[in-house]
Tab-separated table of C-alpha atoms and ligand atoms in Angstrom:
chain	number	residue	atom	x	y	z
A	1	MET	CA	0.000	0.000	0.000
A	2	LYS	CA	1.226	3.507	-0.782
A	3	TYR	CA	1.175	6.005	2.078
A	4	PRO	CA	1.325	9.838	2.016
A	5	ILE	CA	4.297	9.798	4.387
A	6	ASP	CA	4.966	13.550	4.253
A	7	LYS	CA	1.414	14.176	5.413
A	8	PHE	CA	1.761	11.487	8.082
A	9	GLN	CA	4.829	13.204	9.548
A	10	SER	CA	2.819	16.200	10.689
A	11	LEU	CA	0.012	14.184	12.283
A	12	ARG	CA	-0.199	13.125	15.895
A	13	THR	CA	0.129	9.370	16.202
A	14	PRO	CA	-1.360	6.821	16.567
A	15	PHE	CA	-4.130	7.152	14.005
A	16	TYR	CA	-6.094	4.997	11.606
A	17	TYR	CA	-5.588	5.588	7.920
A	18	TYR	CA	-8.205	4.373	5.448
A	19	ASP	CA	-7.401	3.943	1.780
A	20	THR	CA	-10.801	4.820	0.366
A	21	GLU	CA	-9.738	3.935	-3.192
A	22	LEU	CA	-9.140	0.355	-2.046
A	23	LEU	CA	-12.415	0.427	-0.124
A	24	ASP	CA	-14.289	1.518	-3.259
A	25	GLU	CA	-12.563	-1.151	-5.341
A	26	THR	CA	-13.531	-3.759	-2.764
A	27	LEU	CA	-17.143	-2.596	-2.785
A	28	GLN	CA	-17.207	-2.816	-6.583
A	29	ALA	CA	-15.736	-6.325	-6.425
A	30	VAL	CA	-18.607	-7.380	-4.145
A	31	LYS	CA	-21.218	-5.679	-6.284
A	32	ALA	CA	-19.935	-7.430	-9.380
A	33	GLN	CA	-20.814	-10.790	-7.774
A	34	LEU	CA	-24.309	-9.974	-6.532
A	35	GLN	CA	-27.276	-11.432	-8.362
A	36	PRO	CA	-30.550	-9.485	-8.587
A	37	ASN	CA	-32.191	-11.329	-5.660
A	38	TRP	CA	-29.053	-11.078	-3.483
A	39	HIS	CA	-28.626	-8.367	-0.856
A	40	MET	CA	-25.545	-7.260	1.058
A	41	HIS	CA	-25.982	-5.900	4.558
A	42	TYR	CA	-22.556	-4.684	5.636
A	43	ALA	CA	-21.833	-5.837	9.223
A	44	VAL	CA	-21.221	-2.420	10.740
A	45	LYS	CA	-19.704	-3.884	13.889
A	46	ALA	CA	-16.481	-4.214	11.870
A	47	ASN	CA	-16.107	-0.456	11.419
A	48	THR	CA	-18.575	2.327	12.156
A	49	ASN	CA	-16.379	5.271	11.208
A	50	PRO	CA	-18.742	7.688	9.371
A	51	LYS	CA	-16.071	8.339	6.717
A	52	VAL	CA	-16.045	4.624	5.928
A	53	LEU	CA	-19.818	4.197	6.193
A	54	ARG	CA	-20.335	6.951	3.615
A	55	HIS	CA	-18.661	4.846	0.920
A	56	ILE	CA	-20.693	1.780	1.851
A	57	VAL	CA	-23.958	3.733	1.703
A	58	GLU	CA	-22.934	5.056	-1.715
A	59	ALA	CA	-22.361	1.499	-2.921
A	60	GLY	CA	-26.038	0.872	-2.149
A	61	PHE	CA	-25.499	-1.743	0.560
A	62	GLY	CA	-27.710	-2.268	3.562
A	63	ALA	CA	-26.471	-2.738	7.127
A	64	ASP	CA	-26.341	-5.489	9.714
A	65	CYS	CA	-26.580	-3.998	13.208
A	66	VAL	CA	-26.263	-5.514	16.673
A	67	SER	CA	-27.259	-2.603	18.889
A	68	GLY	CA	-29.399	0.511	19.036
A	69	GLY	CA	-26.209	2.538	18.785
A	70	GLU	CA	-25.332	0.841	15.511
A	71	ILE	CA	-28.852	1.351	14.148
A	72	GLN	CA	-28.598	5.044	14.996
A	73	ALA	CA	-25.124	5.323	13.427
A	74	CYS	CA	-26.462	3.716	10.248
A	75	LEU	CA	-29.511	5.968	10.065
A	76	ASP	CA	-27.235	8.984	10.600
A	77	ALA	CA	-24.909	7.740	7.849
A	78	GLY	CA	-27.824	7.519	5.433
A	79	PHE	CA	-28.515	3.779	5.225
A	80	PRO	CA	-32.184	3.346	4.305
A	81	ALA	CA	-34.046	1.836	7.284
A	82	ASN	CA	-35.584	-0.817	5.073
A	83	LYS	CA	-32.114	-2.237	4.362
A	84	ILE	CA	-31.165	-2.608	8.036
A	85	VAL	CA	-31.239	-5.956	9.819
A	86	PHE	CA	-30.888	-6.131	13.589
A	87	ALA	CA	-29.299	-9.154	15.298
A	88	GLY	CA	-27.994	-9.929	18.784
A	89	VAL	CA	-28.843	-12.285	21.657
A	90	GLY	CA	-29.679	-9.478	24.063
A	91	LYS	CA	-31.728	-6.717	22.515
A	92	SER	CA	-32.954	-4.127	25.054
A	93	ASP	CA	-36.498	-2.784	24.866
A	94	TRP	CA	-35.357	0.665	23.718
A	95	GLU	CA	-33.293	-0.906	20.951
A	96	ILE	CA	-36.259	-2.948	19.730
A	97	GLU	CA	-38.428	0.183	19.843
A	98	LEU	CA	-35.839	2.124	17.848
A	99	GLY	CA	-35.888	-0.599	15.190
A	100	LEU	CA	-39.693	-0.679	15.127
A	101	MET	CA	-40.068	3.079	14.874
A	102	ALA	CA	-37.394	3.383	12.183
A	103	GLY	CA	-39.056	0.618	10.152
A	104	ILE	CA	-36.052	-1.672	9.744
A	105	PHE	CA	-36.136	-4.578	7.300
A	106	CYS	CA	-36.100	-7.257	9.986
A	107	PHE	CA	-35.113	-8.392	13.456
A	108	ASN	CA	-32.881	-11.440	13.485
A	109	VAL	CA	-34.367	-13.141	16.519
A	110	GLU	CA	-32.289	-15.444	18.682
A	111	SER	CA	-34.760	-16.852	21.262
A	112	VAL	CA	-38.435	-17.376	22.058
A	113	PRO	CA	-38.478	-14.917	25.000
A	114	GLU	CA	-37.065	-12.269	22.654
A	115	LEU	CA	-39.768	-13.040	20.108
A	116	GLU	CA	-42.425	-12.506	22.752
A	117	VAL	CA	-40.980	-9.179	23.874
A	118	ILE	CA	-40.778	-7.939	20.274
A	119	ASN	CA	-44.406	-8.981	19.772
A	120	GLU	CA	-45.488	-7.095	22.886
A	121	LEU	CA	-43.579	-3.922	21.975
A	122	ALA	CA	-44.818	-4.052	18.375
A	123	GLN	CA	-48.378	-4.321	19.669
A	124	GLN	CA	-47.877	-1.326	21.973
A	125	HIS	CA	-46.659	0.746	19.039
A	126	GLY	CA	-49.239	-0.535	16.560
A	127	LYS	CA	-46.615	-2.190	14.337
A	128	ILE	CA	-46.054	-5.604	12.827
A	129	ALA	CA	-42.446	-6.659	13.418
A	130	PRO	CA	-40.776	-8.505	10.551
A	131	VAL	CA	-38.502	-11.196	11.973
A	132	ALA	CA	-36.043	-13.786	10.710
A	133	LEU	CA	-35.236	-16.625	13.069
A	134	ARG	CA	-31.545	-17.086	13.690
A	135	ILE	CA	-31.043	-20.805	13.609
A	136	ASN	CA	-27.906	-22.347	15.049
A	137	PRO	CA	-26.812	-24.714	12.264
A	138	ASN	CA	-24.380	-26.599	14.499
A	139	VAL	CA	-21.558	-26.153	12.010
A	140	GLY	CA	-18.032	-25.709	13.384
A	141	ALA	CA	-15.943	-23.271	11.369
A	142	HIS	CA	-12.167	-23.485	11.002
A	143	THR	CA	-11.372	-20.317	12.872
A	144	HIS	CA	-10.391	-18.994	16.315
A	145	ASP	CA	-12.586	-20.363	19.128
A	146	ASN	CA	-13.586	-16.862	20.280
A	147	ILE	CA	-15.093	-15.989	16.897
A	148	SER	CA	-16.838	-19.270	16.096
A	149	THR	CA	-20.571	-18.909	16.608
A	150	GLY	CA	-22.454	-21.667	14.838
A	151	ARG	CA	-21.842	-24.658	17.098
A	152	ALA	CA	-24.538	-26.097	19.360
A	153	GLU	CA	-22.612	-24.997	22.468
A	154	ASP	CA	-22.393	-21.343	21.373
A	155	LYS	CA	-24.829	-18.824	22.868
A	156	PHE	CA	-26.173	-17.724	19.497
A	157	GLY	CA	-29.395	-18.592	17.748
A	158	ILE	CA	-32.321	-20.951	18.172
A	159	ALA	CA	-31.576	-24.685	18.350
A	160	TRP	CA	-31.798	-26.452	15.010
A	161	GLU	CA	-34.297	-28.970	16.383
A	162	SER	CA	-36.683	-26.210	17.531
A	163	ALA	CA	-36.846	-24.343	14.200
A	164	TYR	CA	-40.214	-25.715	13.142
A	165	ASP	CA	-41.844	-25.192	16.567
A	166	VAL	CA	-40.642	-21.597	16.767
A	167	ILE	CA	-41.930	-20.819	13.255
A	168	GLU	CA	-45.283	-22.242	14.320
A	169	HIS	CA	-45.127	-20.197	17.529
A	170	CYS	CA	-44.737	-17.024	15.432
A	171	LYS	CA	-48.177	-17.671	13.979
A	172	GLN	CA	-49.657	-17.328	17.494
A	173	LEU	CA	-48.084	-13.893	17.903
A	174	SER	CA	-50.336	-11.254	16.387
A	175	HIS	CA	-47.647	-8.586	15.842
A	176	ILE	CA	-44.877	-10.761	14.444
A	177	GLU	CA	-44.397	-11.712	10.839
A	178	CYS	CA	-41.794	-14.412	10.271
A	179	ILE	CA	-40.184	-13.537	6.954
A	180	GLY	CA	-37.084	-15.674	6.933
A	181	LEU	CA	-34.238	-17.637	8.428
A	182	HIS	CA	-30.862	-16.312	9.519
A	183	PHE	CA	-27.546	-18.107	10.038
A	184	HIS	CA	-23.963	-17.166	10.870
A	185	ILE	CA	-21.171	-19.640	11.554
A	186	GLY	CA	-18.218	-17.471	12.553
A	187	SER	CA	-15.619	-15.042	11.334
A	188	GLN	CA	-12.269	-15.019	9.466
A	189	ILE	CA	-13.255	-18.188	7.606
A	190	LEU	CA	-11.005	-19.068	4.685
A	191	GLU	CA	-12.210	-22.622	4.025
A	192	MET	CA	-15.007	-22.424	1.477
A	193	ASP	CA	-16.038	-25.911	2.623
A	194	ASP	CA	-17.377	-24.358	5.817
A	195	PHE	CA	-19.765	-22.193	3.801
A	196	ALA	CA	-20.671	-25.177	1.611
A	197	THR	CA	-21.526	-27.132	4.774
A	198	LEU	CA	-23.720	-24.258	5.933
A	199	ALA	CA	-25.483	-24.153	2.550
A	200	LEU	CA	-26.186	-27.892	2.711
A	201	ARG	CA	-27.531	-27.586	6.259
A	202	ILE	CA	-29.870	-24.820	5.077
A	203	ASN	CA	-31.066	-27.052	2.222
A	204	GLU	CA	-31.799	-29.786	4.751
A	205	LEU	CA	-33.811	-27.412	6.921
A	206	GLN	CA	-35.732	-25.965	3.987
A	207	GLU	CA	-36.656	-29.473	2.801
A	208	MET	CA	-37.877	-30.389	6.252
A	209	LEU	CA	-39.931	-27.188	6.525
A	210	GLU	CA	-41.393	-27.774	3.109
A	211	THR	CA	-42.910	-31.044	4.253
A	212	TYR	CA	-44.981	-28.865	6.606
A	213	GLY	CA	-45.826	-26.483	3.780
A	214	ILE	CA	-43.595	-23.704	5.135
A	215	HIS	CA	-41.972	-21.375	2.596
A	216	LEU	CA	-40.018	-18.406	3.791
A	217	GLN	CA	-39.206	-15.371	1.700
A	218	ASN	CA	-35.679	-14.675	2.946
A	219	ILE	CA	-32.528	-16.629	3.689
A	220	ASN	CA	-29.692	-14.793	5.418
A	221	VAL	CA	-26.360	-16.643	5.508
A	222	GLY	CA	-24.560	-14.113	7.723
A	223	GLY	CA	-20.952	-13.112	7.165
A	224	GLY	CA	-17.564	-14.527	8.022
A	225	LEU	CA	-15.416	-14.445	4.894
A	226	GLY	CA	-11.780	-14.079	5.942
A	227	ILE	CA	-8.922	-12.028	4.537
A	228	ASP	CA	-5.170	-12.508	4.058
A	229	TYR	CA	-3.468	-10.990	7.090
A	230	GLU	CA	-0.081	-12.412	6.047
A	231	ASP	CA	0.076	-10.771	2.643
A	232	PRO	CA	-2.245	-7.764	2.419
A	233	ASP	CA	-0.571	-6.369	-0.701
A	234	GLY	CA	-0.710	-9.765	-2.435
A	235	HIS	CA	-4.434	-10.099	-1.679
A	236	PRO	CA	-5.843	-6.629	-1.064
A	237	ILE	CA	-9.321	-7.820	-2.064
A	238	ALA	CA	-10.868	-10.906	-0.443
A	239	ASP	CA	-11.806	-13.931	-2.504
A	240	PHE	CA	-15.404	-12.852	-3.088
A	241	LYS	CA	-15.587	-14.916	-6.234
A	242	SER	CA	-15.089	-18.251	-4.445
A	243	TYR	CA	-17.277	-17.169	-1.555
A	244	PHE	CA	-20.317	-16.245	-3.628
A	245	GLU	CA	-19.718	-19.124	-6.013
A	246	THR	CA	-19.993	-21.520	-3.050
A	247	PHE	CA	-23.499	-20.335	-2.253
A	248	ARG	CA	-24.443	-20.246	-5.931
A	249	ARG	CA	-23.402	-23.885	-6.219
A	250	TYR	CA	-24.603	-25.410	-2.984
A	251	LEU	CA	-27.542	-23.390	-1.716
A	252	GLN	CA	-30.883	-24.359	-3.193
A	253	MET	CA	-33.002	-21.255	-3.354
A	254	ARG	CA	-36.759	-21.503	-3.646
A	255	LYS	CA	-38.698	-19.565	-6.233
A	256	GLY	CA	-38.834	-15.855	-5.396
A	257	GLN	CA	-36.584	-16.263	-2.372
A	258	GLN	CA	-34.164	-13.456	-1.504
A	259	LEU	CA	-30.655	-14.212	-0.307
A	260	HIS	CA	-28.963	-11.938	2.228
A	261	PHE	CA	-25.307	-11.646	3.257
A	262	GLU	CA	-23.686	-9.843	6.178
A	263	LEU	CA	-19.993	-9.439	5.413
A	264	GLY	CA	-17.978	-7.137	7.635
A	265	ARG	CA	-14.275	-7.922	7.786
A	266	ALA	CA	-13.843	-8.818	4.108
A	267	ILE	CA	-15.220	-5.408	3.111
A	268	VAL	CA	-13.189	-3.100	5.344
A	269	ALA	CA	-10.149	-4.904	6.817
A	270	GLN	CA	-7.560	-4.368	4.104
A	271	CYS	CA	-8.241	-0.674	3.522
A	272	GLY	CA	-7.262	0.225	7.101
A	273	THR	CA	-3.828	0.791	8.633
A	274	LEU	CA	-2.961	1.760	12.170
A	275	VAL	CA	-0.062	4.206	11.951
A	276	SER	CA	2.153	4.476	15.014
A	277	ARG	CA	5.476	6.051	15.927
A	278	VAL	CA	8.382	4.300	17.573
A	279	LEU	CA	9.009	5.789	20.996
A	280	TYR	CA	11.958	3.746	22.195
A	281	VAL	CA	14.037	0.763	21.229
A	282	LYS	CA	14.961	-1.096	24.381
A	283	GLU	CA	17.611	-3.775	24.536
A	284	ALA	CA	16.728	-6.136	27.376
A	285	THR	CA	18.720	-9.181	28.450
A	286	LEU	CA	16.983	-11.648	26.202
A	287	LYS	CA	15.321	-9.532	23.541
A	288	LYS	CA	14.953	-6.208	21.877
A	289	PHE	CA	11.683	-4.332	22.242
A	290	THR	CA	10.329	-1.783	19.828
A	291	ILE	CA	8.039	0.308	21.995
A	292	ILE	CA	5.462	2.213	19.972
A	293	ASP	CA	2.822	4.807	20.813
A	294	ALA	CA	-0.097	2.596	19.761
A	295	GLY	CA	-1.276	0.018	22.233
A	296	MET	CA	-3.916	-2.611	22.821
A	297	THR	CA	-6.304	0.272	23.493
A	298	ASP	CA	-6.025	1.196	19.791
A	299	LEU	CA	-5.968	-2.354	18.413
A	300	ILE	CA	-6.961	-5.161	20.744
A	301	ARG	CA	-6.985	-8.059	18.257
A	302	PRO	CA	-3.438	-9.344	18.956
A	303	ALA	CA	-4.039	-9.332	22.738
A	304	LEU	CA	-7.569	-10.765	22.539
A	305	TYR	CA	-7.292	-13.365	19.787
A	306	ASP	CA	-3.553	-13.787	19.272
A	307	ALA	CA	-4.235	-12.200	15.916
A	308	TYR	CA	-1.382	-11.493	13.540
A	309	HIS	CA	-1.121	-8.125	11.790
A	310	ARG	CA	1.751	-7.433	9.441
A	311	ILE	CA	3.914	-4.522	10.594
A	312	GLU	CA	5.992	-2.399	8.229
A	313	ASN	CA	8.465	0.350	8.930
A	314	ILE	CA	7.353	2.947	6.378
A	315	THR	CA	9.976	5.621	7.012
A	316	SER	CA	13.218	3.685	7.412
A	317	SER	CA	15.632	3.020	4.567
A	318	GLU	CA	17.752	0.859	6.858
A	319	GLN	CA	19.245	-2.216	5.168
A	320	SER	CA	20.158	-4.159	8.311
A	321	GLN	CA	17.558	-6.300	10.033
A	322	ASN	CA	16.832	-7.029	13.661
A	323	THR	CA	14.374	-9.104	15.637
A	324	TYR	CA	11.999	-7.387	18.054
A	325	ASP	CA	8.918	-7.760	20.142
A	326	VAL	CA	6.764	-4.842	19.049
A	327	VAL	CA	4.892	-3.629	22.113
A	328	GLY	CA	2.630	-0.789	23.198
A	329	PRO	CA	2.740	1.527	26.216
A	330	ILE	CA	-0.217	0.067	28.141
A	331	CYS	CA	0.356	-1.366	31.606
A	332	GLU	CA	-0.552	-4.938	30.655
A	333	SER	CA	1.827	-7.740	29.703
A	334	SER	CA	-0.507	-8.707	26.864
A	335	ASP	CA	0.032	-5.322	25.191
A	336	VAL	CA	2.136	-6.932	22.479
A	337	PHE	CA	1.512	-6.580	18.742
A	338	VAL	CA	3.952	-9.280	17.662
A	339	ARG	CA	6.807	-11.280	19.152
A	340	ASN	CA	10.190	-12.160	17.620
A	341	TYR	CA	9.485	-10.151	14.506
A	342	THR	CA	12.285	-9.520	12.067
A	343	MET	CA	12.235	-6.153	10.341
A	344	PRO	CA	14.607	-3.352	9.319
A	345	THR	CA	16.544	-1.974	12.288
A	346	THR	CA	14.158	0.369	14.028
A	347	ARG	CA	14.860	3.752	15.584
A	348	ARG	CA	12.991	6.297	17.668
A	349	GLY	CA	10.730	8.399	15.456
A	350	ASP	CA	10.174	5.775	12.736
A	351	LEU	CA	6.590	5.314	11.584
A	352	LEU	CA	5.170	1.801	11.598
A	353	ALA	CA	2.165	0.679	9.566
A	354	ILE	CA	0.119	-2.020	11.283
A	355	ARG	CA	-1.701	-3.547	8.374
A	356	SER	CA	-5.177	-4.966	7.729
A	357	THR	CA	-6.718	-3.111	10.647
A	358	GLY	CA	-9.812	-1.666	8.954
A	359	ALA	CA	-12.046	-4.301	10.581
A	360	TYR	CA	-12.463	-4.645	14.353
A	361	GLY	CA	-9.673	-2.120	14.886
A	362	GLU	CA	-10.817	1.436	15.538
A	363	ILE	CA	-14.279	0.327	16.658
A	364	MET	CA	-12.836	-1.865	19.432
A	365	ALA	CA	-10.581	0.907	20.768
A	366	SER	CA	-10.894	1.802	24.433
A	367	GLN	CA	-9.805	4.585	26.772
A	368	TYR	CA	-8.087	2.316	29.287
A	369	ASN	CA	-5.195	4.142	30.970
A	370	CYS	CA	-7.046	7.411	30.130
A	371	ARG	CA	-5.844	7.137	26.567
A	372	THR	CA	-7.462	9.268	23.895
A	373	LEU	CA	-9.204	7.348	21.139
A	374	PRO	CA	-7.172	7.229	17.916
A	375	ALA	CA	-7.943	9.777	15.208
A	376	SER	CA	-8.699	8.699	11.646
A	377	TYR	CA	-7.853	10.030	8.183
A	378	THR	CA	-8.772	8.837	4.733
A	379	SER	CA	-6.569	8.822	1.637
A	380	GLN	CA	-9.099	11.181	0.097
A	381	GLU	CA	-8.721	13.704	2.931
A	382	LEU	CA	-4.931	13.624	2.980
A	383	CYS	CA	-4.413	13.814	-0.758
A	384	CYS	CA	-6.509	16.998	-0.972
A	385	GLN	CA	-5.167	18.701	2.120
A	386	GLU	CA	-2.698	21.558	1.540
B	401	LLP	N1	-23.280	-11.475	11.084
B	401	LLP	C1	-23.273	-11.842	12.386
B	401	LLP	C2	-24.490	-12.365	12.975
B	401	LLP	C3	-22.081	-11.731	13.144
B	401	LLP	O1	-22.074	-12.099	14.408
B	401	LLP	C4	-20.911	-11.228	12.527
B	401	LLP	C5	-19.661	-11.081	13.267
B	401	LLP	C6	-20.972	-10.843	11.164
B	401	LLP	C7	-22.172	-10.999	10.484
B	401	LLP	C8	-19.791	-10.315	10.420
B	401	LLP	O2	-18.745	-11.207	10.367
B	401	LLP	P1	-17.470	-10.908	9.437
B	401	LLP	O3	-17.927	-10.919	7.988
B	401	LLP	O4	-16.916	-9.604	9.820
B	401	LLP	O5	-16.562	-12.028	9.747
B	401	LLP	N2	-13.940	-8.960	16.797
B	401	LLP	C9	-13.617	-10.190	16.099
B	401	LLP	C10	-14.691	-10.599	15.123
B	401	LLP	C11	-16.055	-10.767	15.760
B	401	LLP	C12	-17.120	-11.115	14.752
B	401	LLP	C13	-18.454	-11.095	15.399
B	401	LLP	N3	-19.550	-11.344	14.506
B	401	LLP	C14	-12.267	-10.009	15.406
B	401	LLP	O6	-11.651	-8.972	15.558
B	401	LLP	O7	-11.791	-10.926	14.733
């Protein structure tokens, strides 16, 4: 990725930098794969920065939200309410009311008690709530345990075996309209077989429901497509072709059915970089530490999931190499971006680019240690700034 380094030099670090040209290219790559009855609801939990959302709205995508705050951010960013879906195991009453009043496309419902509360609130407000039942497909995905969601032991969704009963239960609820089924098996999934397995499970369920004469208008397969954290420049755009092709091949759609997707990471991860400055290089007994001004408060993924993010020194022309632990300033031993990492010899003042941080980066930042939240700039802003 090319960086406007002169512009970077005058900015206070750390900050997030978004390459909006790459974001637009990625959005076009997704659009090119969508069939007329397919709908993309960008999973806004990955990145809610208004500068990023603006591009996604312009691409014509809908949004997948998991809180009232996200719904509000999407409405403010200009997403049409009727393209917003609202998921989550613990929706508060005010969040449900916000969705009802805004007229969102549907609530992805995760339990019977939730269904009953939505029915009650819809009745109070004189609305009919459109819902899709989130069914736990009991499919294990090849990904980190903390981001796998579709196994029977995970907290998400309605048990596979109860799907029919819950659809029937919806019919008893006067202010609920069941318009579809929703699934999601996990995140950072690179094995297309996992999505194929999901598609086959959905076929199974649809066949079973059909024997009871049940036809639902919408199928939502969630998100989860992974990206290449090792080689972001080699694969700046995720393998959308294989991903969509998998559903095209394996998922049997019924006549008139609409297919919905909720990709987050694959849309925004590669366009984002966390830019940080080297504060000190410390030579300890056993290792060398590159201590930078970004910490786990700015990017928690390495500490929380052992996630790898490529790190590049973007200002050094140093030929010699050294091996470092790259660490942040936070008072926690887990505030480590990478261990035993070989890169050009690093000095105080160098700028480091922490790559592929457009998804679950800025949005997961915290103020622990009374840190200020990182600023953000887009390539568009910096190229036009004098
Ligand atoms: N739909 C549902 C119901 C989800 O729970 C998620 C992500 C998505 C869609 C979007 O998944 P994606 O396409 O982004 O993989 N903070 C973690 C990831 C948590 C994902 C939670 N759910 C990380 O930094 O890796």
